[in-house]
Coordinates of N, CA and C in Angstrom, one line a residue:
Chain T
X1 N 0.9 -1.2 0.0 CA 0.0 0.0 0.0 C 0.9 1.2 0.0
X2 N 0.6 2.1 -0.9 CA 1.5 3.5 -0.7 C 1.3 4.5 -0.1
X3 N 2.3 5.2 0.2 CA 1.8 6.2 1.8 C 1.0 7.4 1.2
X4 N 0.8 7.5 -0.6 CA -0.3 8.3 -0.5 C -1.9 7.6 -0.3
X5 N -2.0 6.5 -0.7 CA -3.4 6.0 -0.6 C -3.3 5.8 1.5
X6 N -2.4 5.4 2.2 CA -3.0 5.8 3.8 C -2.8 6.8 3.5
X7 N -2.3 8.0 3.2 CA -2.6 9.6 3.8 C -4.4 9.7 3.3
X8 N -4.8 8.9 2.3 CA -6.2 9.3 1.9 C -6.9 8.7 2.4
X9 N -6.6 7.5 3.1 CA -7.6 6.7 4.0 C -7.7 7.9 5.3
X10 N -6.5 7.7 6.0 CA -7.0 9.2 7.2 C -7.6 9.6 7.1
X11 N -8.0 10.8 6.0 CA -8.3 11.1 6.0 C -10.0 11.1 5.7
X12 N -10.2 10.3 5.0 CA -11.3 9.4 4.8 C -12.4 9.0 6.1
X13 N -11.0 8.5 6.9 CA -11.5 8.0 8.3 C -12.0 9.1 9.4
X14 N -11.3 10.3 9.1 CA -11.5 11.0 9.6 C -13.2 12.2 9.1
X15 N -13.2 12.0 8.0 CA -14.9 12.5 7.5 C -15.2 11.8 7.7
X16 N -15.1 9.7 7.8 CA -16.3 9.3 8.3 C -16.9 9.6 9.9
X17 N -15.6 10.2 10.7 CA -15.7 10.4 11.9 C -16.8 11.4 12.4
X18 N -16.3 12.5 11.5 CA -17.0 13.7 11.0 C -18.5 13.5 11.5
X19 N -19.1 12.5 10.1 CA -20.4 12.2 9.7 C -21.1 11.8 10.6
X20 N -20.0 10.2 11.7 CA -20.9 9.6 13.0 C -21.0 10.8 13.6
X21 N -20.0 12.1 14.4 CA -20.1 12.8 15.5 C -21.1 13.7 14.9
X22 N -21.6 13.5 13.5 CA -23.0 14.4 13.2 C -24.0 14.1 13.7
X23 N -24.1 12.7 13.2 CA -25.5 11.8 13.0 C -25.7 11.9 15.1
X24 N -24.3 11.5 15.6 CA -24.6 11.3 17.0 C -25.5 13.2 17.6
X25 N -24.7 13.6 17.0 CA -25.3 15.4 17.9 C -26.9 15.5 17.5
X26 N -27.0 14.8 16.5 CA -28.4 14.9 16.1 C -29.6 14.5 16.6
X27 N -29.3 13.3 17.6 CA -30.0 12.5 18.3 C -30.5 13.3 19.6
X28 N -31.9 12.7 19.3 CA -32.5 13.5 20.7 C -31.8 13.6 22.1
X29 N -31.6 14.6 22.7 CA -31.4 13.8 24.2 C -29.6 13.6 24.4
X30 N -29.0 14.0 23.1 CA -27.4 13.9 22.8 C -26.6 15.1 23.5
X31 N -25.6 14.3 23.9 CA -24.6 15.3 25.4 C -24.1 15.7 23.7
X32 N -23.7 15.0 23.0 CA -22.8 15.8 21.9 C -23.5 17.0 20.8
X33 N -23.0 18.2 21.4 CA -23.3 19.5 20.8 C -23.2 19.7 18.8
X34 N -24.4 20.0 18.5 CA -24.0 20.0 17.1 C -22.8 21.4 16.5
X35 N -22.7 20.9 15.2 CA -21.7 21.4 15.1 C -21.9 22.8 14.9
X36 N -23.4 23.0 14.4 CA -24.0 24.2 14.5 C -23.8 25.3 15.8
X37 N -24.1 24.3 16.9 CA -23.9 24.9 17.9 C -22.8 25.2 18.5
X38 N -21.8 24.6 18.1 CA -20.1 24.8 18.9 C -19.9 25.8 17.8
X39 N -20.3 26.2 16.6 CA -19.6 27.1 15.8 C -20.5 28.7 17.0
X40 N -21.9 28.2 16.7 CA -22.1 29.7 17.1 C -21.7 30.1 18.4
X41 N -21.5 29.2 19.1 CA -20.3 29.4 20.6 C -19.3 30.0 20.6
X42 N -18.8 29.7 19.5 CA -17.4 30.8 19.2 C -17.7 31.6 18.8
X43 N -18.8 32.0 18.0 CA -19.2 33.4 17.5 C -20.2 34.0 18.5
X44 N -20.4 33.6 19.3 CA -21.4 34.9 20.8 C -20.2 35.6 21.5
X45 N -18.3 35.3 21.1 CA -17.4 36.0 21.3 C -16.7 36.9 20.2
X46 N -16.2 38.3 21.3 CA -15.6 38.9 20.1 C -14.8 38.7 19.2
X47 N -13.5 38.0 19.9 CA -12.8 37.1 19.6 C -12.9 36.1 18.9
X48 N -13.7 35.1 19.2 CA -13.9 34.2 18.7 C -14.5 34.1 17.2
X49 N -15.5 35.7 17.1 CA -16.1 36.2 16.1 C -15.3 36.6 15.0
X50 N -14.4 37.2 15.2 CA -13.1 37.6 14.5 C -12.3 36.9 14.3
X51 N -11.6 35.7 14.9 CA -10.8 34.6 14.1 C -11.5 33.4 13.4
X52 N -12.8 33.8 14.0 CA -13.6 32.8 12.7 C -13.3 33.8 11.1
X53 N -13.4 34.8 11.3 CA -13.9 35.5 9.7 C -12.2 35.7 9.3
X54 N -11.3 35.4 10.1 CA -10.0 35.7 9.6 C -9.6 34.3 9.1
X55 N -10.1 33.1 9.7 CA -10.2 31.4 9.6 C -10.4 31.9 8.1
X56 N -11.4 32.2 7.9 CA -12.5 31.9 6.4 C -12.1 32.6 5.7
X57 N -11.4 33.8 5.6 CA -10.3 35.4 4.7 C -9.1 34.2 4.6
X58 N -8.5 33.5 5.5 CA -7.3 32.6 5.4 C -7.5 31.6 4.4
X59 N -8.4 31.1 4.6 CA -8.8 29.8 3.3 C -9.2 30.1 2.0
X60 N -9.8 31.6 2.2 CA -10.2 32.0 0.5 C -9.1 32.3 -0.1
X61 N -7.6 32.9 0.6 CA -6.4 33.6 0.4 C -6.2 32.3 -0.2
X62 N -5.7 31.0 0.6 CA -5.1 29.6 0.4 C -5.3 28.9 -0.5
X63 N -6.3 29.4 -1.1 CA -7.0 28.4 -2.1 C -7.3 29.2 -3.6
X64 N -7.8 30.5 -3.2 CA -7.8 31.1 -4.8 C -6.8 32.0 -5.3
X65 N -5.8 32.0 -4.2 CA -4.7 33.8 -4.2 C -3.5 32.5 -4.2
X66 N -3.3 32.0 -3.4 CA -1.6 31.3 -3.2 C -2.2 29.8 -3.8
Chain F
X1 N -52.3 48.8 -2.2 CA -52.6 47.7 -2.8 C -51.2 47.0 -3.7
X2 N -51.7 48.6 -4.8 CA -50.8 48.5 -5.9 C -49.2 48.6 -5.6
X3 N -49.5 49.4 -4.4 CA -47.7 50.4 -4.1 C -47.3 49.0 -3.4
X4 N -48.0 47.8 -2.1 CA -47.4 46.8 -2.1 C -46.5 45.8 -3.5
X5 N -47.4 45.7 -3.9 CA -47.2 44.5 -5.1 C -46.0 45.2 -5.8
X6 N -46.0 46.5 -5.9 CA -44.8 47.1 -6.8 C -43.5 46.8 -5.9
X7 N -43.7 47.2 -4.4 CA -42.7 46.9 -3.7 C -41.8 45.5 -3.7
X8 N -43.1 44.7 -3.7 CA -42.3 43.2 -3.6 C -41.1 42.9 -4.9
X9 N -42.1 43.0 -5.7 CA -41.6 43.0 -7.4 C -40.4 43.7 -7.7
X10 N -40.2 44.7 -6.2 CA -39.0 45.7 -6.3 C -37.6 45.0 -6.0
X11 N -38.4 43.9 -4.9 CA -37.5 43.7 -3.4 C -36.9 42.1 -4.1
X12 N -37.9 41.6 -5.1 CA -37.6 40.5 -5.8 C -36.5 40.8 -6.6
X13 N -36.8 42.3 -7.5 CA -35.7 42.5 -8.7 C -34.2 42.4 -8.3
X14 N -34.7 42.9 -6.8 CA -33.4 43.5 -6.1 C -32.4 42.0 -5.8
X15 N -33.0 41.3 -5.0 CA -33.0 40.4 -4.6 C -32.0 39.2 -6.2
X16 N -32.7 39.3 -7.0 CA -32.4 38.2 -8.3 C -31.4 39.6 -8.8
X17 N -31.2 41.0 -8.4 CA -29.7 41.5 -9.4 C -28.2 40.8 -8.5
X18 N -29.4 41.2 -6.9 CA -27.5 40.6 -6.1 C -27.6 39.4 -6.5
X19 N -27.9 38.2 -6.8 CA -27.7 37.0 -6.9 C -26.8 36.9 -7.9
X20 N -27.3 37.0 -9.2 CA -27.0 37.2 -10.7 C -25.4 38.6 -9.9
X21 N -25.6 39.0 -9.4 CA -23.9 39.8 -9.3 C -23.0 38.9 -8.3
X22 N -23.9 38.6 -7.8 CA -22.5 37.5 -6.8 C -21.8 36.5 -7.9
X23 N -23.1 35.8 -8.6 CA -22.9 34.5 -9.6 C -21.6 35.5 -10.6
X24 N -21.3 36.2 -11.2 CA -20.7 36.8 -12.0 C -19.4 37.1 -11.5
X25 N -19.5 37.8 -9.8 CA -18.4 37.8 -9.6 C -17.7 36.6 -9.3
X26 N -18.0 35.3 -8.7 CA -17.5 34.3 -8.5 C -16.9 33.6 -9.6
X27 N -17.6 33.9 -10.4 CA -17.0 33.2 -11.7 C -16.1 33.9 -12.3
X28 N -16.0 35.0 -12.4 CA -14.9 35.9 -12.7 C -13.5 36.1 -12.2
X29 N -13.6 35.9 -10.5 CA -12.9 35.8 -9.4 C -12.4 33.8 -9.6
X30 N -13.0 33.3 -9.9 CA -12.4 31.9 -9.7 C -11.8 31.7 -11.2
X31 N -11.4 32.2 -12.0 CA -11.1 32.4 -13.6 C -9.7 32.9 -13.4
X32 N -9.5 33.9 -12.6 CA -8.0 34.7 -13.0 C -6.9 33.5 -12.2
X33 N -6.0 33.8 -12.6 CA -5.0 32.8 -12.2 C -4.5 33.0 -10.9
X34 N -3.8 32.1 -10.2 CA -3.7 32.3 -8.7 C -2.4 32.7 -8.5
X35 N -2.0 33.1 -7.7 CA -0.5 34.0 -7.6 C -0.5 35.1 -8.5
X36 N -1.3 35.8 -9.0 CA -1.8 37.5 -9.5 C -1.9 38.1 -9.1
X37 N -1.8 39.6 -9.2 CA -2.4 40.7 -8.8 C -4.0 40.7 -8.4
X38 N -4.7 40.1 -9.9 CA -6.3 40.6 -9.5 C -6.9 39.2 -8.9
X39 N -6.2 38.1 -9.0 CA -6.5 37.1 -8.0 C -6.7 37.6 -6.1
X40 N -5.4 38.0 -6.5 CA -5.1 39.1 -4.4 C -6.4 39.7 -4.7
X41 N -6.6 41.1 -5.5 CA -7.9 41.6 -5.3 C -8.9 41.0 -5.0
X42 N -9.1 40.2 -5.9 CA -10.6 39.4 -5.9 C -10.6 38.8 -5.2
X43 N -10.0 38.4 -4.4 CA -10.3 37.8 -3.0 C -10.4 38.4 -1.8
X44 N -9.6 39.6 -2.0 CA -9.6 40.4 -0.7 C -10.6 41.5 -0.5
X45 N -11.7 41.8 -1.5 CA -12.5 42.8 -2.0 C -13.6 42.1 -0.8
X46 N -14.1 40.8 -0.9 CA -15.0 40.2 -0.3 C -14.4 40.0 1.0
X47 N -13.1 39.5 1.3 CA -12.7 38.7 2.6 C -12.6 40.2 3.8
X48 N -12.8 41.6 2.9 CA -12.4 42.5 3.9 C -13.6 43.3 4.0
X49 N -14.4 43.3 3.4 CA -16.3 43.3 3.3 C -16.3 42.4 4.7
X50 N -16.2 41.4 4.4 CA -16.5 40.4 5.4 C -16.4 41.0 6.9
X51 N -14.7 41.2 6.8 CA -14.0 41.5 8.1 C -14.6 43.2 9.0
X52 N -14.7 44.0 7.8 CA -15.5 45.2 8.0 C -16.4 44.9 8.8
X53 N -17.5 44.2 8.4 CA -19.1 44.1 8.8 C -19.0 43.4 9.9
X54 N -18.3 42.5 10.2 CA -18.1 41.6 11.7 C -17.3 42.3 12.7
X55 N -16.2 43.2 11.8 CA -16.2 44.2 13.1 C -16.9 45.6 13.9
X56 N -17.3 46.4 13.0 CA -17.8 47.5 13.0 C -18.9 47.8 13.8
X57 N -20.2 46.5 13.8 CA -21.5 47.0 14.1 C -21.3 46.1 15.7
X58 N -20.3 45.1 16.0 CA -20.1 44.6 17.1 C -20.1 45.3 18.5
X59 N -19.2 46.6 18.5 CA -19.5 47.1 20.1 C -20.9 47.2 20.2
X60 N -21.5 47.8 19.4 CA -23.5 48.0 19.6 C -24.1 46.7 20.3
X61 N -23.8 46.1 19.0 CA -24.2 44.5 19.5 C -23.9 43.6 20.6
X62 N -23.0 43.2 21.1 CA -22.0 43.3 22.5 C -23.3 44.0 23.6
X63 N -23.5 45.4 23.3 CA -24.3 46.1 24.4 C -25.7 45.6 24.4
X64 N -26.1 45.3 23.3 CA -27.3 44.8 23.0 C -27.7 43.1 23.5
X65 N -26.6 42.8 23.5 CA -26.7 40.8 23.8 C -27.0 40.4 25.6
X66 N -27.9 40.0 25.2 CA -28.9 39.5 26.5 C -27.9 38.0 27.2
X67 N -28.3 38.5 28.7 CA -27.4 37.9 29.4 C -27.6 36.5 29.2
X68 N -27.1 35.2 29.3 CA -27.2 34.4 29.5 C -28.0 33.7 27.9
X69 N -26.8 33.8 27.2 CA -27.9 33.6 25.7 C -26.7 32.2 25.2
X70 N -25.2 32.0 26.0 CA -24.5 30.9 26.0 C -25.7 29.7 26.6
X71 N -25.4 28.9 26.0 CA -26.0 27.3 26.6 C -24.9 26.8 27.5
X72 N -25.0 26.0 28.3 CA -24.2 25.2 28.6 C -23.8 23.8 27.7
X73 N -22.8 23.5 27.9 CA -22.9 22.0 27.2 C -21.6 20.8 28.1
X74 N -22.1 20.0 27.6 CA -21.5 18.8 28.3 C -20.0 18.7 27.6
X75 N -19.3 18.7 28.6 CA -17.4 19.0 28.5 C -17.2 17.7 27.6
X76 N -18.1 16.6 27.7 CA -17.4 15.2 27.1 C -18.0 15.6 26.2
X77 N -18.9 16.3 25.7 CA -19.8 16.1 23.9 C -18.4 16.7 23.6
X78 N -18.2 18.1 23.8 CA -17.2 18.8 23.6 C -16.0 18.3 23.4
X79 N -15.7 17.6 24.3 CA -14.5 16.6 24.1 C -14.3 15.6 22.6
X80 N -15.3 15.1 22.5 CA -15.9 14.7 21.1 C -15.1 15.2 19.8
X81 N -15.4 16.2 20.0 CA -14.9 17.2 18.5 C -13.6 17.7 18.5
X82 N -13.2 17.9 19.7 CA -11.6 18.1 20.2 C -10.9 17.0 19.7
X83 N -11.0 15.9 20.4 CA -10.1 14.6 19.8 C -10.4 14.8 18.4
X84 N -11.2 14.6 17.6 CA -11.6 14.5 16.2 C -10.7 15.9 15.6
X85 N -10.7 17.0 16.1 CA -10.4 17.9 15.8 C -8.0 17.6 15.6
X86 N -7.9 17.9 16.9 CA -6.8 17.5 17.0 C -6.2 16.1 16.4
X87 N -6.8 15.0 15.6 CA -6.6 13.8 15.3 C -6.4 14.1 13.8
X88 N -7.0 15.5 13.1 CA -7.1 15.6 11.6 C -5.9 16.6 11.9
X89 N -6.0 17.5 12.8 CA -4.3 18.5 12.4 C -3.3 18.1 13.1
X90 N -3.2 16.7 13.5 CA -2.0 16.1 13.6 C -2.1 15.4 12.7
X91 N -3.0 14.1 11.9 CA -2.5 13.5 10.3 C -2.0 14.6 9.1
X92 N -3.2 16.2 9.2 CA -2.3 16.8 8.6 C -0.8 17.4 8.6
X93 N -0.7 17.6 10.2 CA 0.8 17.9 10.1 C 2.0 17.1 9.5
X94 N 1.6 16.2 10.0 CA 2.2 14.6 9.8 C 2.6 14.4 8.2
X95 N 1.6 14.4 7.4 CA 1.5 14.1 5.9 C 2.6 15.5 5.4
X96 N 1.8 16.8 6.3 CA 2.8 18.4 5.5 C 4.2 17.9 5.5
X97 N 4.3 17.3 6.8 CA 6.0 17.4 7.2 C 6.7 15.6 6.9
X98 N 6.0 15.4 5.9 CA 6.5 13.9 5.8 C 7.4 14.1 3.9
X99 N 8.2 13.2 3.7 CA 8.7 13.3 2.3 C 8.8 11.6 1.7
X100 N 8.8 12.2 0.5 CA 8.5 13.4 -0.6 C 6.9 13.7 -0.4
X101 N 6.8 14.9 -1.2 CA 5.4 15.8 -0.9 C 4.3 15.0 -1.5
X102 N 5.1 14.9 -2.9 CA 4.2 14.2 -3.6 C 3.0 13.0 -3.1
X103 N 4.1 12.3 -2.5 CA 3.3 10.8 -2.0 C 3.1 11.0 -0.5
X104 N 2.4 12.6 0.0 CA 2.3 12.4 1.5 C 0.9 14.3 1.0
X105 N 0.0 13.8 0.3 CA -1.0 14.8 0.1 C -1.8 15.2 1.3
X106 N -1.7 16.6 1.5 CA -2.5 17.4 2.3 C -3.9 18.0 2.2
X107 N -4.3 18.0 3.2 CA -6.2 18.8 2.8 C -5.9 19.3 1.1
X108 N -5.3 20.4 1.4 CA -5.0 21.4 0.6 C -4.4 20.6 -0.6
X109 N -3.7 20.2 -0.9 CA -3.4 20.0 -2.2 C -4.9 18.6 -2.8
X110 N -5.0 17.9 -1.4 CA -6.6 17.2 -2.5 C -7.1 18.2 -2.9
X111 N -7.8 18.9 -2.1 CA -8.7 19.9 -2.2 C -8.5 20.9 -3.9
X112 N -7.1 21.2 -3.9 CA -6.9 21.7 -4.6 C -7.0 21.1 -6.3
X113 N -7.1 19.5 -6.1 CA -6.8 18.4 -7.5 C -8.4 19.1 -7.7
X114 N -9.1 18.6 -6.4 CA -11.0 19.1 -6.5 C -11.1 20.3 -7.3
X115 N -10.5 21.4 -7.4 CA -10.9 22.8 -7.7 C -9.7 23.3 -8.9
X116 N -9.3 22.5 -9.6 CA -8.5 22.5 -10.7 C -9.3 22.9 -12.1
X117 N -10.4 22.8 -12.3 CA -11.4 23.4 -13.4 C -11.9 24.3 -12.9
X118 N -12.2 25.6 -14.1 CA -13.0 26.5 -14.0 C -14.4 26.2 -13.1
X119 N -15.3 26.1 -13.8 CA -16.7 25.1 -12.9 C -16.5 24.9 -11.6
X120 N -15.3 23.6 -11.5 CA -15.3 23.1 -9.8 C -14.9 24.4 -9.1
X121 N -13.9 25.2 -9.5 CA -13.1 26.6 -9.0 C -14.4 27.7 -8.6
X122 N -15.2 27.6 -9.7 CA -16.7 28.5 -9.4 C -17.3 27.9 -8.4
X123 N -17.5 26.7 -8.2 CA -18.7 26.2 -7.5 C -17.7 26.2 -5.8
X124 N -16.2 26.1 -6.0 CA -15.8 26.3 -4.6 C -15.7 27.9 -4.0
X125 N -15.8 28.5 -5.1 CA -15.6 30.0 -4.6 C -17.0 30.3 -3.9
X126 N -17.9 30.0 -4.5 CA -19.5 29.8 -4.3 C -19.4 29.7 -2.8
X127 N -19.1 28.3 -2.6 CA -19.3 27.7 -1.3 C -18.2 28.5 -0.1
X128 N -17.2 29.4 -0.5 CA -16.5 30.0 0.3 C -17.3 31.4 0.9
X129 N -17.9 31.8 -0.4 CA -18.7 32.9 -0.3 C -20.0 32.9 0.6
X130 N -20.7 31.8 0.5 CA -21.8 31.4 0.8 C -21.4 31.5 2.8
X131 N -20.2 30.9 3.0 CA -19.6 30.2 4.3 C -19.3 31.7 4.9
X132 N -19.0 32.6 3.8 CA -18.6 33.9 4.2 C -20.1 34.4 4.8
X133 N -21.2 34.6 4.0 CA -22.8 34.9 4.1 C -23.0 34.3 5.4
X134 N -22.7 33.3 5.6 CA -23.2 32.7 7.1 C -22.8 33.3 8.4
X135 N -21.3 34.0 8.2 CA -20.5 34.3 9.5 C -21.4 35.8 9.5
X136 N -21.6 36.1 8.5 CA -22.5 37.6 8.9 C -24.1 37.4 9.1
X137 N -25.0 36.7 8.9 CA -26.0 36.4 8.4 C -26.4 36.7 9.9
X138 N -26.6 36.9 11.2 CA -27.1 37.6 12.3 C -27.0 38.6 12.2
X139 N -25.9 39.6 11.7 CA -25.8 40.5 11.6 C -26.5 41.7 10.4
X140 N -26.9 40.6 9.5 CA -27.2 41.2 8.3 C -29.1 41.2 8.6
X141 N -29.6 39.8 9.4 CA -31.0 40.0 9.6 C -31.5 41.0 10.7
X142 N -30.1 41.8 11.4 CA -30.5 42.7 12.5 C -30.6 43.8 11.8
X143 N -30.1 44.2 10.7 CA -30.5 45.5 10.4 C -31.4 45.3 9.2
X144 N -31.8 44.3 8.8 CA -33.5 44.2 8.1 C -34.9 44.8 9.0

């Protein structure tokens, strides 16, 4: 097996991870917070409001500029 | 009667020009080549709109935000996303700082094989933009 196909399985494993900690936040009655809600957690700070929109200015730079 | 229905018809036109101008600029903006001049622009025209509007109307809002409007949540859900969290930017570190590059691919360079066509490049700009709309989208229904 070549160490690019495990770098893509990780990764893989890791959205499937994704998907269960979705499907789990979703469920009635679930300690686990959706993701909806841990984002807007960080945005009811100012801080946290501001390195979100700097997060999201950084990936548009990473991806369409560099 | 009439002056409603004109209004709507107004608020629609208005509505379907920004659309039709976002759609135009994204496709425009996902077209120029990357490491450019108007690539930097076109990216940073929106990313500082963005930045503007999330900071500007905040001390108001701050004064305005009603006590106790945090939830509490359970430290283990939380913990959840943490492990998950830290388990993908340690594989990515791992793969960045592994050799040769080639055969040790990062978010970013899949991501990037993904957004190699015009189209896929539009439909990701789309979705950056859209993710942009969301981080302001409280902000934008408070002064409606």
């Amino acid at each position: 097996v070549s160490s690019h196909a495990i770098a893509v399985t990780g990764y893989c494993v890791a959205l499937a991870a994704v998907v269960v900690l979705v499907i789990a936040s979703l469920r009635a009655g679930s300690r686990i917070p959706t993701a909806g809600r841990l984002v807007a957690s960080v945005r009811s700070t100012y801080l946290g409001r501001v390195l979100l929109v700097l997060g999201w200015g950084w990936v548009g730079w990473h991806f369409f500029v560099r | 009667m009439r002056a409603q229905l004109s209004r709507n018809w107004r608020l629609k036109a208005a509505l379907a020009a920004s659309v039709l101008a976002v759609l135009g600029y994204a496709w425009f903006a996902s077209g120029v080549r990357t490491f450019t001049r108007p690539a930097e622009v076109l990216t940073f025209i929106p990313a500082f709109a963005v930045l503007l509007w999330t900071i500007a109307p905040l001390r108001r809002a701050r004064q305005r935000r009603p006590s106790g409007s945090r939830a509490p949540y359970d430290p283990r859900g939380i913990a959840a996303w943490l492990v998950l969290l830290a388990a993908v930017v340690g594989w990515e570190m791992f793969q960045l700082f592994s050799k040769p590059r080639e055969r040790h691919p990062t978010i970013s360079s899949l991501l990037n094989s993904l957004i190699s066509t015009h189209p896929s490049r539009f439909v990701g700009y789309l979705l950056w933009l859209f993710a942009g709309w969301l981080l302001l989208r409280d902000r934008l229904a408070r002064r409606e």
